């Protein structure tokens, strides 16, 4: 629990743009062929499969109403190395919601994740972020679903998807590249 509190405090203090840019530069250094915000035809907001039924039911339980996207859009991935078939998603505070926790609960065991699902669920419960409901009342539900779609479609299309949360690596330190390499290798 102390480690989680440390990361949550660090998450609040770090500049998001700086961290994401440093991550990009380190990924280029490691892989060379990194693309940002890459989209694929197989990863859309209207992706439908049996894998998502439990996830959608779980997410919908928060507001006791079924949430189903009505508009098709291609979902971008933060960073992609096409040569390595690796995807890296950078999850900031707003990704750790009750809806995301419930979405993770609905994952089938056949979906191979390259991040610690149990730890992500713990962070969701501890952070419990909430978006501005006046701007988009279903934003938390959409983000939880779209993150799940990214996880599932990447796996089903032969990609290894890693998730790194904001504050997990201190990009201002000299050993940031080594920390990142360990995360990407040990999964």
mmCIF file with all atom_site columns, C-alpha atoms in Angstrom:
data_model
loop_
_atom_site.group_PDB
_atom_site.id
_atom_site.type_symbol
_atom_site.label_atom_id
_atom_site.label_alt_id
_atom_site.label_comp_id
_atom_site.label_asym_id
_atom_site.label_entity_id
_atom_site.label_seq_id
_atom_site.pdbx_PDB_ins_code
_atom_site.Cartn_x
_atom_site.Cartn_y
_atom_site.Cartn_z
_atom_site.occupancy
_atom_site.B_iso_or_equiv
_atom_site.pdbx_formal_charge
_atom_site.auth_seq_id
_atom_site.auth_comp_id
_atom_site.auth_asym_id
_atom_site.auth_atom_id
_atom_site.pdbx_PDB_model_num
ATOM 1   C CA . UNK A 1 1   ? 0.000   0.000   0.000   1.00 0.00 ? 1   UNK A CA 1
ATOM 2   C CA . UNK A 1 2   ? 2.878   2.395   0.740   1.00 0.00 ? 2   UNK A CA 1
ATOM 3   C CA . UNK A 1 3   ? 4.306   1.813   -2.721  1.00 0.00 ? 3   UNK A CA 1
ATOM 4   C CA . UNK A 1 4   ? 0.940   2.624   -4.287  1.00 0.00 ? 4   UNK A CA 1
ATOM 5   C CA . UNK A 1 5   ? 0.636   5.834   -2.266  1.00 0.00 ? 5   UNK A CA 1
ATOM 6   C CA . UNK A 1 6   ? 4.131   6.827   -3.386  1.00 0.00 ? 6   UNK A CA 1
ATOM 7   C CA . UNK A 1 7   ? 3.197   6.379   -7.058  1.00 0.00 ? 7   UNK A CA 1
ATOM 8   C CA . UNK A 1 8   ? -0.106  8.191   -6.641  1.00 0.00 ? 8   UNK A CA 1
ATOM 9   C CA . UNK A 1 9   ? 1.630   11.177  -5.019  1.00 0.00 ? 9   UNK A CA 1
ATOM 10  C CA . UNK A 1 10  ? 4.264   11.176  -7.756  1.00 0.00 ? 10  UNK A CA 1
ATOM 11  C CA . UNK A 1 11  ? 1.513   10.930  -10.381 1.00 0.00 ? 11  UNK A CA 1
ATOM 12  C CA . UNK A 1 12  ? 0.069   14.244  -9.190  1.00 0.00 ? 12  UNK A CA 1
ATOM 13  C CA . UNK A 1 13  ? 3.399   16.069  -9.264  1.00 0.00 ? 13  UNK A CA 1
ATOM 14  C CA . UNK A 1 14  ? 4.851   15.023  -12.610 1.00 0.00 ? 14  UNK A CA 1
ATOM 15  C CA . UNK A 1 15  ? 4.276   16.952  -15.815 1.00 0.00 ? 15  UNK A CA 1
ATOM 16  C CA . UNK A 1 16  ? 2.284   14.677  -18.111 1.00 0.00 ? 16  UNK A CA 1
ATOM 17  C CA . UNK A 1 17  ? 3.516   16.154  -21.394 1.00 0.00 ? 17  UNK A CA 1
ATOM 18  C CA . UNK A 1 18  ? 7.161   15.896  -20.326 1.00 0.00 ? 18  UNK A CA 1
ATOM 19  C CA . UNK A 1 19  ? 6.738   12.264  -19.240 1.00 0.00 ? 19  UNK A CA 1
ATOM 20  C CA . UNK A 1 20  ? 4.928   11.215  -22.399 1.00 0.00 ? 20  UNK A CA 1
ATOM 21  C CA . UNK A 1 21  ? 7.525   12.921  -24.602 1.00 0.00 ? 21  UNK A CA 1
ATOM 22  C CA . UNK A 1 22  ? 10.383  11.303  -22.671 1.00 0.00 ? 22  UNK A CA 1
ATOM 23  C CA . UNK A 1 23  ? 8.688   7.925   -23.003 1.00 0.00 ? 23  UNK A CA 1
ATOM 24  C CA . UNK A 1 24  ? 8.438   8.463   -26.759 1.00 0.00 ? 24  UNK A CA 1
ATOM 25  C CA . UNK A 1 25  ? 12.141  9.370   -27.015 1.00 0.00 ? 25  UNK A CA 1
ATOM 26  C CA . UNK A 1 26  ? 13.179  6.332   -24.975 1.00 0.00 ? 26  UNK A CA 1
ATOM 27  C CA . UNK A 1 27  ? 10.987  4.052   -27.082 1.00 0.00 ? 27  UNK A CA 1
ATOM 28  C CA . UNK A 1 28  ? 12.609  5.419   -30.255 1.00 0.00 ? 28  UNK A CA 1
ATOM 29  C CA . UNK A 1 29  ? 15.980  4.727   -28.666 1.00 0.00 ? 29  UNK A CA 1
ATOM 30  C CA . UNK A 1 30  ? 14.927  1.143   -27.849 1.00 0.00 ? 30  UNK A CA 1
ATOM 31  C CA . UNK A 1 31  ? 12.960  0.229   -30.984 1.00 0.00 ? 31  UNK A CA 1
ATOM 32  C CA . UNK A 1 32  ? 13.574  2.914   -33.602 1.00 0.00 ? 32  UNK A CA 1
ATOM 33  C CA . UNK A 1 33  ? 10.248  2.656   -35.446 1.00 0.00 ? 33  UNK A CA 1
ATOM 34  C CA . UNK A 1 34  ? 7.790   4.154   -32.975 1.00 0.00 ? 34  UNK A CA 1
ATOM 35  C CA . UNK A 1 35  ? 4.588   5.696   -34.317 1.00 0.00 ? 35  UNK A CA 1
ATOM 36  C CA . UNK A 1 36  ? 2.298   7.847   -32.186 1.00 0.00 ? 36  UNK A CA 1
ATOM 37  C CA . UNK A 1 37  ? -1.490  7.676   -32.124 1.00 0.00 ? 37  UNK A CA 1
ATOM 38  C CA . UNK A 1 38  ? -1.571  4.807   -34.625 1.00 0.00 ? 38  UNK A CA 1
ATOM 39  C CA . UNK A 1 39  ? -4.981  3.486   -35.624 1.00 0.00 ? 39  UNK A CA 1
ATOM 40  C CA . UNK A 1 40  ? -5.996  0.133   -37.079 1.00 0.00 ? 40  UNK A CA 1
ATOM 41  C CA . UNK A 1 41  ? -9.216  -0.916  -38.789 1.00 0.00 ? 41  UNK A CA 1
ATOM 42  C CA . UNK A 1 42  ? -9.541  -3.785  -36.317 1.00 0.00 ? 42  UNK A CA 1
ATOM 43  C CA . UNK A 1 43  ? -9.670  -1.516  -33.264 1.00 0.00 ? 43  UNK A CA 1
ATOM 44  C CA . UNK A 1 44  ? -12.901 0.472   -33.300 1.00 0.00 ? 44  UNK A CA 1
ATOM 45  C CA . UNK A 1 45  ? -15.359 1.758   -30.743 1.00 0.00 ? 45  UNK A CA 1
ATOM 46  C CA . UNK A 1 46  ? -17.967 -0.617  -32.194 1.00 0.00 ? 46  UNK A CA 1
ATOM 47  C CA . UNK A 1 47  ? -15.821 -3.743  -31.849 1.00 0.00 ? 47  UNK A CA 1
ATOM 48  C CA . UNK A 1 48  ? -18.151 -6.501  -30.692 1.00 0.00 ? 48  UNK A CA 1
ATOM 49  C CA . UNK A 1 49  ? -17.324 -9.917  -29.411 1.00 0.00 ? 49  UNK A CA 1
ATOM 50  C CA . UNK A 1 50  ? -18.300 -12.248 -26.605 1.00 0.00 ? 50  UNK A CA 1
ATOM 51  C CA . UNK A 1 51  ? -15.259 -10.981 -24.686 1.00 0.00 ? 51  UNK A CA 1
ATOM 52  C CA . UNK A 1 52  ? -16.938 -7.605  -24.325 1.00 0.00 ? 52  UNK A CA 1
ATOM 53  C CA . UNK A 1 53  ? -20.347 -8.743  -23.071 1.00 0.00 ? 53  UNK A CA 1
ATOM 54  C CA . UNK A 1 54  ? -19.216 -9.135  -19.432 1.00 0.00 ? 54  UNK A CA 1
ATOM 55  C CA . UNK A 1 55  ? -17.149 -5.975  -19.632 1.00 0.00 ? 55  UNK A CA 1
ATOM 56  C CA . UNK A 1 56  ? -20.063 -3.881  -20.931 1.00 0.00 ? 56  UNK A CA 1
ATOM 57  C CA . UNK A 1 57  ? -22.402 -5.373  -18.313 1.00 0.00 ? 57  UNK A CA 1
ATOM 58  C CA . UNK A 1 58  ? -19.897 -4.573  -15.560 1.00 0.00 ? 58  UNK A CA 1
ATOM 59  C CA . UNK A 1 59  ? -19.339 -0.998  -16.748 1.00 0.00 ? 59  UNK A CA 1
ATOM 60  C CA . UNK A 1 60  ? -23.094 -0.438  -17.131 1.00 0.00 ? 60  UNK A CA 1
ATOM 61  C CA . UNK A 1 61  ? -23.711 -1.504  -13.536 1.00 0.00 ? 61  UNK A CA 1
ATOM 62  C CA . UNK A 1 62  ? -22.237 1.746   -12.166 1.00 0.00 ? 62  UNK A CA 1
ATOM 63  C CA . UNK A 1 63  ? -25.121 3.863   -13.452 1.00 0.00 ? 63  UNK A CA 1
ATOM 64  C CA . UNK A 1 64  ? -27.576 0.982   -13.827 1.00 0.00 ? 64  UNK A CA 1
ATOM 65  C CA . UNK A 1 65  ? -27.989 1.657   -17.516 1.00 0.00 ? 65  UNK A CA 1
ATOM 66  C CA . UNK A 1 66  ? -26.543 -0.156  -20.496 1.00 0.00 ? 66  UNK A CA 1
ATOM 67  C CA . UNK A 1 67  ? -23.700 1.685   -22.120 1.00 0.00 ? 67  UNK A CA 1
ATOM 68  C CA . UNK A 1 68  ? -23.105 0.901   -25.779 1.00 0.00 ? 68  UNK A CA 1
ATOM 69  C CA . UNK A 1 69  ? -21.197 3.154   -28.166 1.00 0.00 ? 69  UNK A CA 1
ATOM 70  C CA . UNK A 1 70  ? -23.304 4.339   -31.091 1.00 0.00 ? 70  UNK A CA 1
ATOM 71  C CA . UNK A 1 71  ? -20.677 6.004   -33.274 1.00 0.00 ? 71  UNK A CA 1
ATOM 72  C CA . UNK A 1 72  ? -17.858 4.111   -34.972 1.00 0.00 ? 72  UNK A CA 1
ATOM 73  C CA . UNK A 1 73  ? -14.410 5.561   -34.509 1.00 0.00 ? 73  UNK A CA 1
ATOM 74  C CA . UNK A 1 74  ? -10.951 4.056   -34.818 1.00 0.00 ? 74  UNK A CA 1
ATOM 75  C CA . UNK A 1 75  ? -9.230  3.962   -31.442 1.00 0.00 ? 75  UNK A CA 1
ATOM 76  C CA . UNK A 1 76  ? -5.641  5.230   -31.450 1.00 0.00 ? 76  UNK A CA 1
ATOM 77  C CA . UNK A 1 77  ? -2.798  3.514   -29.638 1.00 0.00 ? 77  UNK A CA 1
ATOM 78  C CA . UNK A 1 78  ? -0.315  5.821   -27.870 1.00 0.00 ? 78  UNK A CA 1
ATOM 79  C CA . UNK A 1 79  ? 2.879   4.236   -29.227 1.00 0.00 ? 79  UNK A CA 1
ATOM 80  C CA . UNK A 1 80  ? 3.411   1.383   -31.704 1.00 0.00 ? 80  UNK A CA 1
ATOM 81  C CA . UNK A 1 81  ? 6.495   -0.458  -32.939 1.00 0.00 ? 81  UNK A CA 1
ATOM 82  C CA . UNK A 1 82  ? 5.267   -2.216  -36.044 1.00 0.00 ? 82  UNK A CA 1
ATOM 83  C CA . UNK A 1 83  ? 8.498   -4.202  -36.506 1.00 0.00 ? 83  UNK A CA 1
ATOM 84  C CA . UNK A 1 84  ? 8.326   -5.572  -32.967 1.00 0.00 ? 84  UNK A CA 1
ATOM 85  C CA . UNK A 1 85  ? 4.497   -5.837  -32.914 1.00 0.00 ? 85  UNK A CA 1
ATOM 86  C CA . UNK A 1 86  ? 4.544   -3.922  -29.626 1.00 0.00 ? 86  UNK A CA 1
ATOM 87  C CA . UNK A 1 87  ? 2.025   -1.356  -28.403 1.00 0.00 ? 87  UNK A CA 1
ATOM 88  C CA . UNK A 1 88  ? 2.626   0.877   -25.390 1.00 0.00 ? 88  UNK A CA 1
ATOM 89  C CA . UNK A 1 89  ? -0.277  2.661   -23.732 1.00 0.00 ? 89  UNK A CA 1
ATOM 90  C CA . UNK A 1 90  ? 0.450   5.442   -21.245 1.00 0.00 ? 90  UNK A CA 1
ATOM 91  C CA . UNK A 1 91  ? -2.296  5.546   -18.614 1.00 0.00 ? 91  UNK A CA 1
ATOM 92  C CA . UNK A 1 92  ? -2.732  8.783   -16.737 1.00 0.00 ? 92  UNK A CA 1
ATOM 93  C CA . UNK A 1 93  ? -4.830  9.335   -13.637 1.00 0.00 ? 93  UNK A CA 1
ATOM 94  C CA . UNK A 1 94  ? -8.168  9.505   -15.497 1.00 0.00 ? 94  UNK A CA 1
ATOM 95  C CA . UNK A 1 95  ? -7.774  5.866   -16.611 1.00 0.00 ? 95  UNK A CA 1
ATOM 96  C CA . UNK A 1 96  ? -8.085  4.605   -13.036 1.00 0.00 ? 96  UNK A CA 1
ATOM 97  C CA . UNK A 1 97  ? -11.820 4.660   -12.386 1.00 0.00 ? 97  UNK A CA 1
ATOM 98  C CA . UNK A 1 98  ? -14.417 2.390   -10.869 1.00 0.00 ? 98  UNK A CA 1
ATOM 99  C CA . UNK A 1 99  ? -15.593 1.635   -14.407 1.00 0.00 ? 99  UNK A CA 1
ATOM 100 C CA . UNK A 1 100 ? -12.108 0.511   -15.438 1.00 0.00 ? 100 UNK A CA 1
ATOM 101 C CA . UNK A 1 101 ? -11.902 -1.683  -12.346 1.00 0.00 ? 101 UNK A CA 1
ATOM 102 C CA . UNK A 1 102 ? -15.192 -3.346  -13.315 1.00 0.00 ? 102 UNK A CA 1
ATOM 103 C CA . UNK A 1 103 ? -14.067 -3.700  -16.927 1.00 0.00 ? 103 UNK A CA 1
ATOM 104 C CA . UNK A 1 104 ? -10.902 -5.490  -15.809 1.00 0.00 ? 104 UNK A CA 1
ATOM 105 C CA . UNK A 1 105 ? -13.067 -7.797  -13.672 1.00 0.00 ? 105 UNK A CA 1
ATOM 106 C CA . UNK A 1 106 ? -14.873 -8.890  -16.838 1.00 0.00 ? 106 UNK A CA 1
ATOM 107 C CA . UNK A 1 107 ? -11.781 -9.973  -18.799 1.00 0.00 ? 107 UNK A CA 1
ATOM 108 C CA . UNK A 1 108 ? -11.744 -13.623 -19.815 1.00 0.00 ? 108 UNK A CA 1
ATOM 109 C CA . UNK A 1 109 ? -8.741  -15.678 -18.756 1.00 0.00 ? 109 UNK A CA 1
ATOM 110 C CA . UNK A 1 110 ? -7.742  -16.264 -22.379 1.00 0.00 ? 110 UNK A CA 1
ATOM 111 C CA . UNK A 1 111 ? -6.781  -12.592 -22.869 1.00 0.00 ? 111 UNK A CA 1
ATOM 112 C CA . UNK A 1 112 ? -3.043  -12.375 -22.293 1.00 0.00 ? 112 UNK A CA 1
ATOM 113 C CA . UNK A 1 113 ? -2.099  -9.087  -20.645 1.00 0.00 ? 113 UNK A CA 1
ATOM 114 C CA . UNK A 1 114 ? 1.409   -7.673  -20.385 1.00 0.00 ? 114 UNK A CA 1
ATOM 115 C CA . UNK A 1 115 ? 0.734   -5.558  -17.337 1.00 0.00 ? 115 UNK A CA 1
ATOM 116 C CA . UNK A 1 116 ? -0.293  -6.481  -13.820 1.00 0.00 ? 116 UNK A CA 1
ATOM 117 C CA . UNK A 1 117 ? -4.107  -6.576  -13.930 1.00 0.00 ? 117 UNK A CA 1
ATOM 118 C CA . UNK A 1 118 ? -4.353  -6.987  -10.164 1.00 0.00 ? 118 UNK A CA 1
ATOM 119 C CA . UNK A 1 119 ? -2.195  -3.909  -9.612  1.00 0.00 ? 119 UNK A CA 1
ATOM 120 C CA . UNK A 1 120 ? -4.219  -1.897  -12.163 1.00 0.00 ? 120 UNK A CA 1
ATOM 121 C CA . UNK A 1 121 ? -7.402  -2.835  -10.290 1.00 0.00 ? 121 UNK A CA 1
ATOM 122 C CA . UNK A 1 122 ? -5.848  -1.756  -6.990  1.00 0.00 ? 122 UNK A CA 1
ATOM 123 C CA . UNK A 1 123 ? -4.864  1.584   -8.527  1.00 0.00 ? 123 UNK A CA 1
ATOM 124 C CA . UNK A 1 124 ? -8.415  2.004   -9.869  1.00 0.00 ? 124 UNK A CA 1
ATOM 125 C CA . UNK A 1 125 ? -9.896  1.524   -6.417  1.00 0.00 ? 125 UNK A CA 1
ATOM 126 C CA . UNK A 1 126 ? -7.372  3.766   -4.726  1.00 0.00 ? 126 UNK A CA 1
ATOM 127 C CA . UNK A 1 127 ? -7.392  6.625   -7.263  1.00 0.00 ? 127 UNK A CA 1
ATOM 128 C CA . UNK A 1 128 ? -11.084 6.351   -8.203  1.00 0.00 ? 128 UNK A CA 1
ATOM 129 C CA . UNK A 1 129 ? -10.853 9.201   -10.731 1.00 0.00 ? 129 UNK A CA 1
ATOM 130 C CA . UNK A 1 130 ? -14.007 10.801  -12.061 1.00 0.00 ? 130 UNK A CA 1
ATOM 131 C CA . UNK A 1 131 ? -14.330 12.960  -15.158 1.00 0.00 ? 131 UNK A CA 1
ATOM 132 C CA . UNK A 1 132 ? -16.389 16.122  -15.465 1.00 0.00 ? 132 UNK A CA 1
ATOM 133 C CA . UNK A 1 133 ? -19.881 14.753  -16.001 1.00 0.00 ? 133 UNK A CA 1
ATOM 134 C CA . UNK A 1 134 ? -21.165 18.054  -17.448 1.00 0.00 ? 134 UNK A CA 1
ATOM 135 C CA . UNK A 1 135 ? -18.835 17.770  -20.428 1.00 0.00 ? 135 UNK A CA 1
ATOM 136 C CA . UNK A 1 136 ? -19.561 14.101  -21.152 1.00 0.00 ? 136 UNK A CA 1
ATOM 137 C CA . UNK A 1 137 ? -21.679 12.152  -18.652 1.00 0.00 ? 137 UNK A CA 1
ATOM 138 C CA . UNK A 1 138 ? -20.428 8.782   -19.953 1.00 0.00 ? 138 UNK A CA 1
ATOM 139 C CA . UNK A 1 139 ? -16.722 9.616   -20.355 1.00 0.00 ? 139 UNK A CA 1
ATOM 140 C CA . UNK A 1 140 ? -15.571 7.209   -17.635 1.00 0.00 ? 140 UNK A CA 1
ATOM 141 C CA . UNK A 1 141 ? -17.593 4.393   -19.204 1.00 0.00 ? 141 UNK A CA 1
ATOM 142 C CA . UNK A 1 142 ? -16.235 5.133   -22.679 1.00 0.00 ? 142 UNK A CA 1
ATOM 143 C CA . UNK A 1 143 ? -12.617 5.257   -21.519 1.00 0.00 ? 143 UNK A CA 1
ATOM 144 C CA . UNK A 1 144 ? -12.969 1.959   -19.619 1.00 0.00 ? 144 UNK A CA 1
ATOM 145 C CA . UNK A 1 145 ? -14.561 0.265   -22.621 1.00 0.00 ? 145 UNK A CA 1
ATOM 146 C CA . UNK A 1 146 ? -12.089 1.683   -25.128 1.00 0.00 ? 146 UNK A CA 1
ATOM 147 C CA . UNK A 1 147 ? -9.102  0.629   -23.003 1.00 0.00 ? 147 UNK A CA 1
ATOM 148 C CA . UNK A 1 148 ? -10.608 -2.863  -22.871 1.00 0.00 ? 148 UNK A CA 1
ATOM 149 C CA . UNK A 1 149 ? -11.143 -2.907  -26.631 1.00 0.00 ? 149 UNK A CA 1
ATOM 150 C CA . UNK A 1 150 ? -7.508  -1.894  -27.118 1.00 0.00 ? 150 UNK A CA 1
ATOM 151 C CA . UNK A 1 151 ? -6.321  -4.687  -24.802 1.00 0.00 ? 151 UNK A CA 1
ATOM 152 C CA . UNK A 1 152 ? -8.458  -7.345  -26.480 1.00 0.00 ? 152 UNK A CA 1
ATOM 153 C CA . UNK A 1 153 ? -7.968  -6.360  -30.123 1.00 0.00 ? 153 UNK A CA 1
ATOM 154 C CA . UNK A 1 154 ? -4.206  -5.923  -29.748 1.00 0.00 ? 154 UNK A CA 1
ATOM 155 C CA . UNK A 1 155 ? -3.955  -9.423  -28.282 1.00 0.00 ? 155 UNK A CA 1
ATOM 156 C CA . UNK A 1 156 ? -6.243  -10.949 -30.924 1.00 0.00 ? 156 UNK A CA 1
ATOM 157 C CA . UNK A 1 157 ? -4.225  -9.323  -33.723 1.00 0.00 ? 157 UNK A CA 1
ATOM 158 C CA . UNK A 1 158 ? -0.848  -10.580 -32.537 1.00 0.00 ? 158 UNK A CA 1
ATOM 159 C CA . UNK A 1 159 ? 0.436   -7.471  -30.758 1.00 0.00 ? 159 UNK A CA 1
ATOM 160 C CA . UNK A 1 160 ? 1.954   -7.283  -27.306 1.00 0.00 ? 160 UNK A CA 1
ATOM 161 C CA . UNK A 1 161 ? 0.346   -4.371  -25.468 1.00 0.00 ? 161 UNK A CA 1
ATOM 162 C CA . UNK A 1 162 ? 2.121   -2.899  -22.457 1.00 0.00 ? 162 UNK A CA 1
ATOM 163 C CA . UNK A 1 163 ? 0.552   -0.367  -20.119 1.00 0.00 ? 163 UNK A CA 1
ATOM 164 C CA . UNK A 1 164 ? 2.659   2.089   -18.163 1.00 0.00 ? 164 UNK A CA 1
ATOM 165 C CA . UNK A 1 165 ? 0.993   4.371   -15.677 1.00 0.00 ? 165 UNK A CA 1
ATOM 166 C CA . UNK A 1 166 ? 1.923   8.004   -15.230 1.00 0.00 ? 166 UNK A CA 1
ATOM 167 C CA . UNK A 1 167 ? 4.494   8.168   -12.432 1.00 0.00 ? 167 UNK A CA 1
ATOM 168 C CA . UNK A 1 168 ? 5.624   4.554   -12.742 1.00 0.00 ? 168 UNK A CA 1
ATOM 169 C CA . UNK A 1 169 ? 8.947   5.672   -14.226 1.00 0.00 ? 169 UNK A CA 1
ATOM 170 C CA . UNK A 1 170 ? 10.795  8.833   -13.252 1.00 0.00 ? 170 UNK A CA 1
ATOM 171 C CA . UNK A 1 171 ? 11.831  10.047  -16.692 1.00 0.00 ? 171 UNK A CA 1
ATOM 172 C CA . UNK A 1 172 ? 14.070  12.762  -15.244 1.00 0.00 ? 172 UNK A CA 1
ATOM 173 C CA . UNK A 1 173 ? 16.494  10.169  -13.849 1.00 0.00 ? 173 UNK A CA 1
ATOM 174 C CA . UNK A 1 174 ? 19.470  8.690   -15.663 1.00 0.00 ? 174 UNK A CA 1
ATOM 175 C CA . UNK A 1 175 ? 18.189  5.134   -15.212 1.00 0.00 ? 175 UNK A CA 1
ATOM 176 C CA . UNK A 1 176 ? 14.792  5.773   -16.878 1.00 0.00 ? 176 UNK A CA 1
ATOM 177 C CA . UNK A 1 177 ? 15.753  3.770   -19.967 1.00 0.00 ? 177 UNK A CA 1
ATOM 178 C CA . UNK A 1 178 ? 16.753  0.787   -17.833 1.00 0.00 ? 178 UNK A CA 1
ATOM 179 C CA . UNK A 1 179 ? 13.511  0.998   -15.834 1.00 0.00 ? 179 UNK A CA 1
ATOM 180 C CA . UNK A 1 180 ? 11.511  1.092   -19.047 1.00 0.00 ? 180 UNK A CA 1
ATOM 181 C CA . UNK A 1 181 ? 13.460  -1.834  -20.529 1.00 0.00 ? 181 UNK A CA 1
ATOM 182 C CA . UNK A 1 182 ? 12.754  -3.923  -17.424 1.00 0.00 ? 182 UNK A CA 1
ATOM 183 C CA . UNK A 1 183 ? 9.029   -3.210  -17.689 1.00 0.00 ? 183 UNK A CA 1
ATOM 184 C CA . UNK A 1 184 ? 8.957   -4.139  -21.362 1.00 0.00 ? 184 UNK A CA 1
ATOM 185 C CA . UNK A 1 185 ? 11.082  -7.279  -20.987 1.00 0.00 ? 185 UNK A CA 1
ATOM 186 C CA . UNK A 1 186 ? 9.715   -8.747  -17.757 1.00 0.00 ? 186 UNK A CA 1
ATOM 187 C CA . UNK A 1 187 ? 6.173   -9.140  -18.986 1.00 0.00 ? 187 UNK A CA 1
#
